[in-house]
């Protein structure tokens, strides 16, 4: 069992930056992939970025060039640095863990554990 807790969201203005954190606790496993998703009320969940087991990352078209994933294995924390935020980025951001795979997926199917999310609000 893993427990994921996001933090770092809040209100910002367009063009500003935020860094989200996802602290992971609980059992340890041999192979992890991580991902960040976001959801706007009334819309489906959208993948933002994911990190493969080797530490490299993949990004959605909307995130590429502005967002960056990183992690600290020591702190068991995954980060999402978001730069040049736009009002369209307003959403609840959630982290997720996929166990046992070398490659992550930019879709929500199959992820084993999820956090509860942190709200990001970007005003123009």
PDB file of C-alpha atoms in Angstrom:
ATOM      1  CA  UNK A   1       0.000   0.000   0.000  1.00  0.00           C
ATOM      2  CA  UNK A   2       1.235   3.476  -0.846  1.00  0.00           C
ATOM      3  CA  UNK A   3      -0.064   6.823   0.319  1.00  0.00           C
ATOM      4  CA  UNK A   4       0.367   9.949  -1.783  1.00  0.00           C
ATOM      5  CA  UNK A   5      -0.005  13.501  -0.499  1.00  0.00           C
ATOM      6  CA  UNK A   6       0.158  16.479  -2.831  1.00  0.00           C
ATOM      7  CA  UNK A   7       0.944  20.040  -1.847  1.00  0.00           C
ATOM      8  CA  UNK A   8       2.051  23.297  -3.407  1.00  0.00           C
ATOM      9  CA  UNK A   9      -1.089  24.387  -5.188  1.00  0.00           C
ATOM     10  CA  UNK A  10      -2.679  27.778  -4.783  1.00  0.00           C
ATOM     11  CA  UNK A  11      -3.795  30.922  -6.579  1.00  0.00           C
ATOM     12  CA  UNK A  12      -1.368  32.568  -8.967  1.00  0.00           C
ATOM     13  CA  UNK A  13      -1.506  35.005 -11.863  1.00  0.00           C
ATOM     14  CA  UNK A  14      -0.878  34.119 -15.466  1.00  0.00           C
ATOM     15  CA  UNK A  15       2.825  33.906 -16.236  1.00  0.00           C
ATOM     16  CA  UNK A  16       3.809  32.908 -12.713  1.00  0.00           C
ATOM     17  CA  UNK A  17       5.197  29.568 -11.547  1.00  0.00           C
ATOM     18  CA  UNK A  18       4.302  26.903  -9.020  1.00  0.00           C
ATOM     19  CA  UNK A  19       6.071  23.764  -7.859  1.00  0.00           C
ATOM     20  CA  UNK A  20       3.858  20.915  -6.770  1.00  0.00           C
ATOM     21  CA  UNK A  21       5.096  18.155  -4.487  1.00  0.00           C
ATOM     22  CA  UNK A  22       3.842  14.630  -4.002  1.00  0.00           C
ATOM     23  CA  UNK A  23       5.163  12.852  -0.928  1.00  0.00           C
ATOM     24  CA  UNK A  24       4.920   9.078  -1.079  1.00  0.00           C
ATOM     25  CA  UNK A  25       4.813   6.898   2.017  1.00  0.00           C
ATOM     26  CA  UNK A  26       4.095   3.287   2.799  1.00  0.00           C
ATOM     27  CA  UNK A  27       5.565   0.113   1.359  1.00  0.00           C
ATOM     28  CA  UNK A  28       8.546  -0.007  -0.972  1.00  0.00           C
ATOM     29  CA  UNK A  29       8.558  -1.668  -4.360  1.00  0.00           C
ATOM     30  CA  UNK A  30      11.237  -2.376  -6.915  1.00  0.00           C
ATOM     31  CA  UNK A  31       9.958  -0.411  -9.902  1.00  0.00           C
ATOM     32  CA  UNK A  32       7.957   2.792 -10.012  1.00  0.00           C
ATOM     33  CA  UNK A  33       6.497   5.082 -12.585  1.00  0.00           C
ATOM     34  CA  UNK A  34       4.970   8.363 -11.488  1.00  0.00           C
ATOM     35  CA  UNK A  35       2.511  10.696 -13.115  1.00  0.00           C
ATOM     36  CA  UNK A  36       0.705  13.955 -12.659  1.00  0.00           C
ATOM     37  CA  UNK A  37      -2.876  14.345 -13.806  1.00  0.00           C
ATOM     38  CA  UNK A  38      -5.283  17.252 -13.645  1.00  0.00           C
ATOM     39  CA  UNK A  39      -9.014  17.565 -13.674  1.00  0.00           C
ATOM     40  CA  UNK A  40     -11.283  20.501 -14.330  1.00  0.00           C
ATOM     41  CA  UNK A  41     -14.820  20.257 -12.928  1.00  0.00           C
ATOM     42  CA  UNK A  42     -17.127  18.863 -15.580  1.00  0.00           C
ATOM     43  CA  UNK A  43     -14.254  17.543 -17.672  1.00  0.00           C
ATOM     44  CA  UNK A  44     -12.340  14.313 -17.714  1.00  0.00           C
ATOM     45  CA  UNK A  45      -8.993  13.643 -16.129  1.00  0.00           C
ATOM     46  CA  UNK A  46      -6.079  14.751 -18.254  1.00  0.00           C
ATOM     47  CA  UNK A  47      -2.521  13.460 -18.061  1.00  0.00           C
ATOM     48  CA  UNK A  48       0.047  16.215 -17.647  1.00  0.00           C
ATOM     49  CA  UNK A  49       3.351  14.394 -17.304  1.00  0.00           C
ATOM     50  CA  UNK A  50       4.770  11.055 -16.301  1.00  0.00           C
ATOM     51  CA  UNK A  51       8.147   9.744 -15.236  1.00  0.00           C
ATOM     52  CA  UNK A  52       9.494   6.423 -16.425  1.00  0.00           C
ATOM     53  CA  UNK A  53      11.333   4.020 -14.136  1.00  0.00           C
ATOM     54  CA  UNK A  54      14.699   5.266 -15.459  1.00  0.00           C
ATOM     55  CA  UNK A  55      13.870   8.829 -14.402  1.00  0.00           C
ATOM     56  CA  UNK A  56      13.153  10.239 -17.838  1.00  0.00           C
ATOM     57  CA  UNK A  57       9.827  11.949 -18.383  1.00  0.00           C
ATOM     58  CA  UNK A  58       7.115  12.373 -20.977  1.00  0.00           C
ATOM     59  CA  UNK A  59       4.771  15.326 -21.248  1.00  0.00           C
ATOM     60  CA  UNK A  60       1.406  16.147 -22.711  1.00  0.00           C
ATOM     61  CA  UNK A  61       1.300  18.652 -25.532  1.00  0.00           C
ATOM     62  CA  UNK A  62      -0.083  21.312 -23.199  1.00  0.00           C
ATOM     63  CA  UNK A  63       2.682  20.772 -20.641  1.00  0.00           C
ATOM     64  CA  UNK A  64       5.711  20.266 -22.852  1.00  0.00           C
ATOM     65  CA  UNK A  65       8.127  23.161 -22.632  1.00  0.00           C
ATOM     66  CA  UNK A  66       6.474  24.695 -19.562  1.00  0.00           C
ATOM     67  CA  UNK A  67       6.270  21.890 -17.010  1.00  0.00           C
ATOM     68  CA  UNK A  68       9.006  19.647 -15.677  1.00  0.00           C
ATOM     69  CA  UNK A  69       8.904  16.550 -13.489  1.00  0.00           C
ATOM     70  CA  UNK A  70      11.622  15.611 -11.031  1.00  0.00           C
ATOM     71  CA  UNK A  71      11.977  13.399  -7.998  1.00  0.00           C
ATOM     72  CA  UNK A  72      13.946  12.840  -4.851  1.00  0.00           C
ATOM     73  CA  UNK A  73      14.311   9.158  -4.069  1.00  0.00           C
ATOM     74  CA  UNK A  74      15.703  10.025  -0.643  1.00  0.00           C
ATOM     75  CA  UNK A  75      12.658  12.137   0.211  1.00  0.00           C
ATOM     76  CA  UNK A  76      10.289   9.824  -1.673  1.00  0.00           C
ATOM     77  CA  UNK A  77       8.883  12.907  -3.301  1.00  0.00           C
ATOM     78  CA  UNK A  78       7.903  13.666  -6.872  1.00  0.00           C
ATOM     79  CA  UNK A  79       7.712  17.242  -8.110  1.00  0.00           C
ATOM     80  CA  UNK A  80       5.993  19.109 -10.899  1.00  0.00           C
ATOM     81  CA  UNK A  81       7.540  22.471 -11.735  1.00  0.00           C
ATOM     82  CA  UNK A  82       5.027  24.552 -13.655  1.00  0.00           C
ATOM     83  CA  UNK A  83       6.230  27.713 -15.379  1.00  0.00           C
ATOM     84  CA  UNK A  84       4.447  30.369 -17.388  1.00  0.00           C
ATOM     85  CA  UNK A  85       1.081  29.255 -16.058  1.00  0.00           C
ATOM     86  CA  UNK A  86      -2.044  30.046 -18.033  1.00  0.00           C
ATOM     87  CA  UNK A  87      -5.684  30.325 -16.900  1.00  0.00           C
ATOM     88  CA  UNK A  88      -6.313  27.093 -18.823  1.00  0.00           C
ATOM     89  CA  UNK A  89      -4.032  25.326 -16.323  1.00  0.00           C
ATOM     90  CA  UNK A  90      -6.566  25.894 -13.556  1.00  0.00           C
ATOM     91  CA  UNK A  91      -7.447  22.443 -12.219  1.00  0.00           C
ATOM     92  CA  UNK A  92      -7.008  19.985  -9.402  1.00  0.00           C
ATOM     93  CA  UNK A  93      -3.633  18.300  -9.829  1.00  0.00           C
ATOM     94  CA  UNK A  94      -3.190  14.723  -8.639  1.00  0.00           C
ATOM     95  CA  UNK A  95      -0.169  12.460  -8.536  1.00  0.00           C
ATOM     96  CA  UNK A  96      -0.274   8.737  -9.176  1.00  0.00           C
ATOM     97  CA  UNK A  97       2.032   5.718  -9.032  1.00  0.00           C
ATOM     98  CA  UNK A  98       2.244   2.826 -11.474  1.00  0.00           C
ATOM     99  CA  UNK A  99       4.034  -0.244 -10.154  1.00  0.00           C
ATOM    100  CA  UNK A 100       6.003  -2.870 -11.992  1.00  0.00           C
ATOM    101  CA  UNK A 101       6.490  -1.136 -15.348  1.00  0.00           C
ATOM    102  CA  UNK A 102       9.524   0.508 -16.925  1.00  0.00           C
ATOM    103  CA  UNK A 103       7.478   2.909 -19.044  1.00  0.00           C
ATOM    104  CA  UNK A 104       4.793   5.204 -17.712  1.00  0.00           C
ATOM    105  CA  UNK A 105       1.579   6.050 -19.524  1.00  0.00           C
ATOM    106  CA  UNK A 106       0.017   9.386 -20.313  1.00  0.00           C
ATOM    107  CA  UNK A 107      -3.400   8.026 -19.544  1.00  0.00           C
ATOM    108  CA  UNK A 108      -4.983   7.177 -16.243  1.00  0.00           C
ATOM    109  CA  UNK A 109      -5.564   3.486 -16.853  1.00  0.00           C
ATOM    110  CA  UNK A 110      -3.708   1.061 -14.647  1.00  0.00           C
ATOM    111  CA  UNK A 111      -2.223   3.432 -12.102  1.00  0.00           C
ATOM    112  CA  UNK A 112      -2.188   1.713  -8.763  1.00  0.00           C
ATOM    113  CA  UNK A 113      -2.242   4.504  -6.208  1.00  0.00           C
ATOM    114  CA  UNK A 114      -3.534   8.068  -6.266  1.00  0.00           C
ATOM    115  CA  UNK A 115      -3.341  11.137  -4.113  1.00  0.00           C
ATOM    116  CA  UNK A 116      -6.271  13.391  -3.317  1.00  0.00           C
ATOM    117  CA  UNK A 117      -5.069  16.386  -5.269  1.00  0.00           C
ATOM    118  CA  UNK A 118      -4.069  20.001  -4.843  1.00  0.00           C
ATOM    119  CA  UNK A 119      -5.900  22.917  -6.426  1.00  0.00           C
ATOM    120  CA  UNK A 120      -4.182  25.298  -8.810  1.00  0.00           C
ATOM    121  CA  UNK A 121      -5.986  28.483  -9.811  1.00  0.00           C
ATOM    122  CA  UNK A 122      -4.509  30.767 -12.431  1.00  0.00           C
ATOM    123  CA  UNK A 123      -6.059  34.166 -12.985  1.00  0.00           C
ATOM    124  CA  UNK A 124      -5.526  36.352 -16.033  1.00  0.00           C
TER     125      UNK A 124
END
